[in-house]
Tab-separated table of C-alpha atoms in Angstrom:
chain	number	residue	atom	x	y	z
A	24	GLY	CA	-27.590	90.253	84.236
A	25	ILE	CA	-25.843	92.207	81.531
A	26	GLN	CA	-22.046	92.357	81.633
A	27	VAL	CA	-20.145	95.513	80.677
A	28	GLU	CA	-16.443	95.183	80.036
A	29	GLN	CA	-14.108	98.058	79.329
A	30	SER	CA	-10.605	97.841	77.951
A	31	PRO	CA	-7.886	98.601	78.594
A	32	PRO	CA	-8.219	99.028	82.376
A	33	ASP	CA	-5.286	101.437	82.466
A	34	LEU	CA	-3.687	103.572	79.779
A	35	ILE	CA	-0.709	105.910	79.877
A	36	LEU	CA	-0.196	108.290	76.954
A	37	GLN	CA	2.207	111.002	75.996
A	38	GLU	CA	0.533	114.335	75.338
A	39	GLY	CA	-0.517	114.570	71.708
A	40	ALA	CA	-1.079	110.855	71.238
A	41	ASN	CA	-4.340	109.255	70.087
A	42	SER	CA	-6.188	106.452	71.850
A	43	THR	CA	-9.178	104.151	71.548
A	44	LEU	CA	-11.184	102.902	74.503
A	45	ARG	CA	-13.527	99.965	74.099
A	46	CYS	CA	-16.767	98.931	75.797
A	47	ASN	CA	-18.294	95.496	75.217
A	48	PHE	CA	-21.713	94.551	76.515
A	49	SER	CA	-23.408	91.192	76.649
A	50	ASP	CA	-27.052	91.985	75.820
A	51	SER	CA	-29.189	94.422	73.831
A	52	VAL	CA	-29.410	97.966	75.197
A	53	ASN	CA	-31.508	101.052	74.572
A	54	ASN	CA	-29.050	103.544	76.044
A	55	LEU	CA	-25.282	103.842	76.090
A	56	GLN	CA	-23.386	106.732	77.637
A	57	TRP	CA	-19.691	107.596	77.932
A	58	PHE	CA	-18.555	109.615	80.955
A	59	HIS	CA	-15.320	111.182	82.116
A	60	GLN	CA	-14.854	111.227	85.887
A	61	ASN	CA	-12.556	113.986	87.007
A	62	PRO	CA	-10.286	113.730	90.095
A	63	TRP	CA	-12.991	115.324	92.257
A	64	GLY	CA	-15.516	112.632	91.354
A	65	GLN	CA	-17.727	114.597	88.964
A	66	LEU	CA	-19.106	112.514	86.113
A	67	ILE	CA	-19.061	114.552	82.936
A	68	ASN	CA	-21.283	113.447	80.073
A	69	LEU	CA	-19.283	112.846	76.926
A	70	PHE	CA	-21.721	111.061	74.648
A	71	TYR	CA	-25.216	109.638	74.657
A	72	ILE	CA	-24.827	107.127	71.859
A	73	PRO	CA	-27.108	104.059	71.750
A	74	SER	CA	-26.045	103.609	68.106
A	75	GLY	CA	-24.122	105.345	65.355
A	76	THR	CA	-21.241	107.799	65.458
A	77	LYS	CA	-20.887	111.191	67.129
A	78	GLN	CA	-18.065	113.707	67.371
A	79	ASN	CA	-17.379	116.485	69.822
A	80	GLY	CA	-14.094	118.273	69.274
A	81	ARG	CA	-11.176	115.900	69.825
A	82	LEU	CA	-13.498	113.152	71.027
A	83	SER	CA	-15.666	110.865	68.994
A	84	ALA	CA	-17.631	107.712	69.703
A	85	THR	CA	-19.107	104.861	67.730
A	86	THR	CA	-21.624	102.279	68.928
A	87	VAL	CA	-22.386	99.165	66.910
A	88	ALA	CA	-25.440	97.931	68.775
A	89	THR	CA	-25.858	94.761	66.697
A	90	GLU	CA	-22.336	93.681	67.619
A	91	ARG	CA	-22.647	94.944	71.210
A	92	TYR	CA	-19.696	97.253	71.477
A	93	SER	CA	-18.836	100.939	71.603
A	94	LEU	CA	-15.560	102.774	71.006
A	95	LEU	CA	-14.399	106.126	72.366
A	96	TYR	CA	-11.665	107.869	70.396
A	97	ILE	CA	-9.477	110.551	71.930
A	98	SER	CA	-7.241	112.421	69.513
A	99	SER	CA	-4.347	114.746	70.309
A	100	SER	CA	-4.641	113.943	74.007
A	101	GLN	CA	-4.028	116.627	76.615
A	102	THR	CA	-3.119	116.369	80.290
A	103	THR	CA	-6.626	117.539	81.159
A	104	ASP	CA	-7.974	114.356	79.548
A	105	SER	CA	-6.574	112.376	82.482
A	106	GLY	CA	-9.123	110.626	84.676
A	107	VAL	CA	-11.418	107.633	84.522
A	108	TYR	CA	-13.615	106.968	81.506
A	109	PHE	CA	-16.815	105.000	82.093
A	110	CYS	CA	-19.139	103.318	79.699
A	111	ALA	CA	-22.685	102.755	81.000
A	112	VAL	CA	-25.540	100.890	79.339
A	113	ARG	CA	-29.274	100.594	79.921
A	114	PRO	CA	-30.529	97.077	79.155
A	115	SER	CA	-33.685	97.004	77.101
A	116	ASN	CA	-35.785	95.350	79.794
A	117	THR	CA	-34.904	97.513	82.800
A	118	GLY	CA	-34.472	101.083	83.986
A	119	LYS	CA	-30.986	100.525	85.424
A	120	LEU	CA	-27.854	102.141	84.049
A	121	ILE	CA	-25.090	99.534	84.372
A	122	PHE	CA	-21.544	100.837	84.532
A	123	GLY	CA	-18.343	99.205	83.394
A	124	GLN	CA	-15.244	99.146	85.566
A	125	GLY	CA	-13.733	102.110	83.767
A	126	THR	CA	-10.499	102.909	81.956
A	127	THR	CA	-8.024	105.009	83.931
A	128	LEU	CA	-6.185	107.335	81.559
A	129	GLN	CA	-3.031	109.242	82.439
A	130	VAL	CA	-1.705	111.739	79.920
A	131	LYS	CA	1.865	112.816	80.565
A	132	PRO	CA	3.229	116.196	79.421
B	28	GLU	CA	-22.066	122.510	85.709
B	29	THR	CA	-24.534	119.733	84.829
B	30	GLY	CA	-27.700	121.213	86.361
B	31	VAL	CA	-27.626	118.740	89.257
B	32	THR	CA	-26.323	119.918	92.626
B	33	GLN	CA	-25.526	117.923	95.733
B	34	THR	CA	-24.891	118.942	99.345
B	35	PRO	CA	-22.825	118.460	101.338
B	36	ARG	CA	-19.821	117.674	99.156
B	37	HIS	CA	-18.011	115.958	102.032
B	38	LEU	CA	-19.432	114.313	105.141
B	39	VAL	CA	-17.818	112.518	108.049
B	40	MET	CA	-20.130	110.731	110.464
B	41	GLY	CA	-20.020	108.217	113.264
B	42	MET	CA	-21.926	104.955	113.158
B	43	THR	CA	-24.590	106.253	115.545
B	44	ASN	CA	-25.223	109.534	113.721
B	45	LYS	CA	-28.163	110.434	111.522
B	46	LYS	CA	-27.472	112.602	108.507
B	47	SER	CA	-29.073	113.420	105.160
B	48	LEU	CA	-27.715	113.950	101.673
B	49	LYS	CA	-29.515	116.396	99.406
B	50	CYS	CA	-29.794	116.505	95.635
B	51	GLU	CA	-31.486	119.139	93.507
B	52	GLN	CA	-31.918	119.175	89.731
B	53	HIS	CA	-32.636	122.278	87.668
B	54	LEU	CA	-33.249	120.475	84.373
B	55	GLY	CA	-36.999	119.945	84.555
B	56	HIS	CA	-36.534	116.184	84.635
B	57	ASN	CA	-39.044	113.685	85.998
B	58	ALA	CA	-36.688	110.970	87.231
B	59	MET	CA	-33.978	111.039	89.865
B	60	TYR	CA	-31.457	108.403	90.946
B	61	TRP	CA	-29.026	107.593	93.752
B	62	TYR	CA	-25.801	105.721	92.921
B	63	LYS	CA	-23.001	104.510	95.165
B	64	GLN	CA	-19.364	104.385	94.062
B	65	SER	CA	-17.069	102.435	96.367
B	66	ALA	CA	-13.324	102.246	95.906
B	67	LYS	CA	-12.286	99.787	93.196
B	68	LYS	CA	-15.913	99.017	92.278
B	69	PRO	CA	-18.154	100.273	89.481
B	70	LEU	CA	-21.031	102.614	90.203
B	71	GLU	CA	-24.025	100.803	91.646
B	72	LEU	CA	-27.614	101.978	91.314
B	73	MET	CA	-29.387	102.311	94.676
B	74	PHE	CA	-32.779	103.909	94.012
B	75	VAL	CA	-34.851	105.288	91.151
B	76	TYR	CA	-37.691	107.788	91.524
B	77	SER	CA	-40.080	108.733	88.747
B	78	LEU	CA	-42.534	111.568	89.365
B	79	GLU	CA	-41.826	111.312	93.088
B	80	GLU	CA	-42.614	107.597	93.227
B	81	ARG	CA	-39.945	105.024	93.965
B	82	VAL	CA	-39.822	102.693	90.976
B	83	GLU	CA	-36.691	100.751	91.817
B	84	ASN	CA	-34.887	99.725	94.993
B	85	ASN	CA	-31.755	97.790	94.191
B	86	SER	CA	-31.627	95.652	97.383
B	87	VAL	CA	-30.298	98.507	99.479
B	88	PRO	CA	-30.093	98.057	103.290
B	89	SER	CA	-32.759	99.864	105.289
B	90	ARG	CA	-30.158	102.100	106.952
B	91	PHE	CA	-30.396	104.070	103.679
B	92	SER	CA	-33.778	105.757	103.348
B	93	PRO	CA	-34.585	107.832	100.250
B	94	GLU	CA	-37.152	110.610	100.044
B	95	CYS	CA	-38.416	112.468	96.988
B	96	PRO	CA	-40.770	115.295	98.025
B	97	ASN	CA	-41.051	116.664	94.476
B	98	SER	CA	-39.521	116.036	91.070
B	99	SER	CA	-36.666	118.505	91.692
B	100	HIS	CA	-35.432	117.267	95.056
B	101	LEU	CA	-34.108	113.956	96.299
B	102	PHE	CA	-32.777	113.097	99.735
B	103	LEU	CA	-30.900	110.128	101.142
B	104	HIS	CA	-31.362	109.762	104.890
B	105	LEU	CA	-28.587	107.874	106.636
B	106	HIS	CA	-28.686	106.201	110.046
B	107	THR	CA	-26.560	103.654	111.892
B	108	LEU	CA	-24.191	103.299	108.960
B	109	GLN	CA	-21.188	100.981	108.856
B	110	PRO	CA	-17.604	101.849	107.889
B	111	GLU	CA	-18.049	99.866	104.659
B	112	ASP	CA	-20.716	102.396	103.644
B	113	SER	CA	-17.964	104.949	103.127
B	114	ALA	CA	-18.151	105.854	99.442
B	115	LEU	CA	-18.951	108.541	96.904
B	116	TYR	CA	-22.730	108.967	96.607
B	117	LEU	CA	-23.869	110.340	93.289
B	118	CYS	CA	-27.260	111.712	92.342
B	119	ALA	CA	-28.496	111.785	88.761
B	120	SER	CA	-31.569	112.888	86.859
B	121	SER	CA	-33.161	112.164	83.499
B	122	GLN	CA	-36.318	113.047	81.659
B	123	ASP	CA	-37.993	109.656	81.947
B	124	PRO	CA	-36.522	106.405	83.298
B	125	ALA	CA	-38.678	104.259	81.037
B	126	TRP	CA	-37.155	105.441	77.785
B	127	GLY	CA	-33.455	104.907	78.340
B	128	ASP	CA	-32.759	108.592	78.079
B	129	GLU	CA	-29.582	110.426	79.022
B	130	GLN	CA	-28.717	110.748	82.700
B	131	PHE	CA	-26.913	113.756	84.170
B	132	PHE	CA	-24.938	113.491	87.394
B	133	GLY	CA	-24.249	115.770	90.303
B	134	PRO	CA	-20.766	116.275	91.768
B	135	GLY	CA	-21.314	113.706	94.508
B	136	THR	CA	-21.035	113.563	98.289
B	137	ARG	CA	-17.927	111.851	99.628
B	138	LEU	CA	-19.019	110.066	102.791
B	139	THR	CA	-16.714	108.714	105.464
B	140	VAL	CA	-18.165	106.590	108.262
B	141	LEU	CA	-15.952	106.277	111.328
């Protein structure tokens, strides 16, 4: 089956710093989503981005489907950005959403 | 608030108990999903329902029994669970599972099996 790899697994930032999270996937997909999981377990939708570039405030994302990767950019990080960031993909031949292992982000004041 | 609600938020049960998890979506979607998130593991899809019909069962043990009475409600009936079933159970919904559309998640039920 498709493999989804996220990097780095853990990231510690000082407040105000910028960061880039990466998601690589091993096969073609027709859906890619980025989520932020807060400490209570809620998955918050950040981007639905099967291809192209989107921006929402301090966050932006780019998916290059032909090269099978997506990037999540966080600028001017805040302590409230702390949590786990998941990339999830839907392979073209199935209805499953396959999740990566996540990147755990800690932003220090 | 994502438009998907789950109850209860926390549940502790013994291995001989029977309990049910409830999910409700207020988004007018046609598809609903159950996922399991165990510690140190990625989210795993359990079941997919489209228009109240089960379209995918991801090799889940029979002690987990889903029910979808209508397109807005999804249940997960639990019986004779094992301690290793302790996990966060997440419900999601989307417009149509066949088109790779965006999924929205509920807050989850944190289950502990003693």
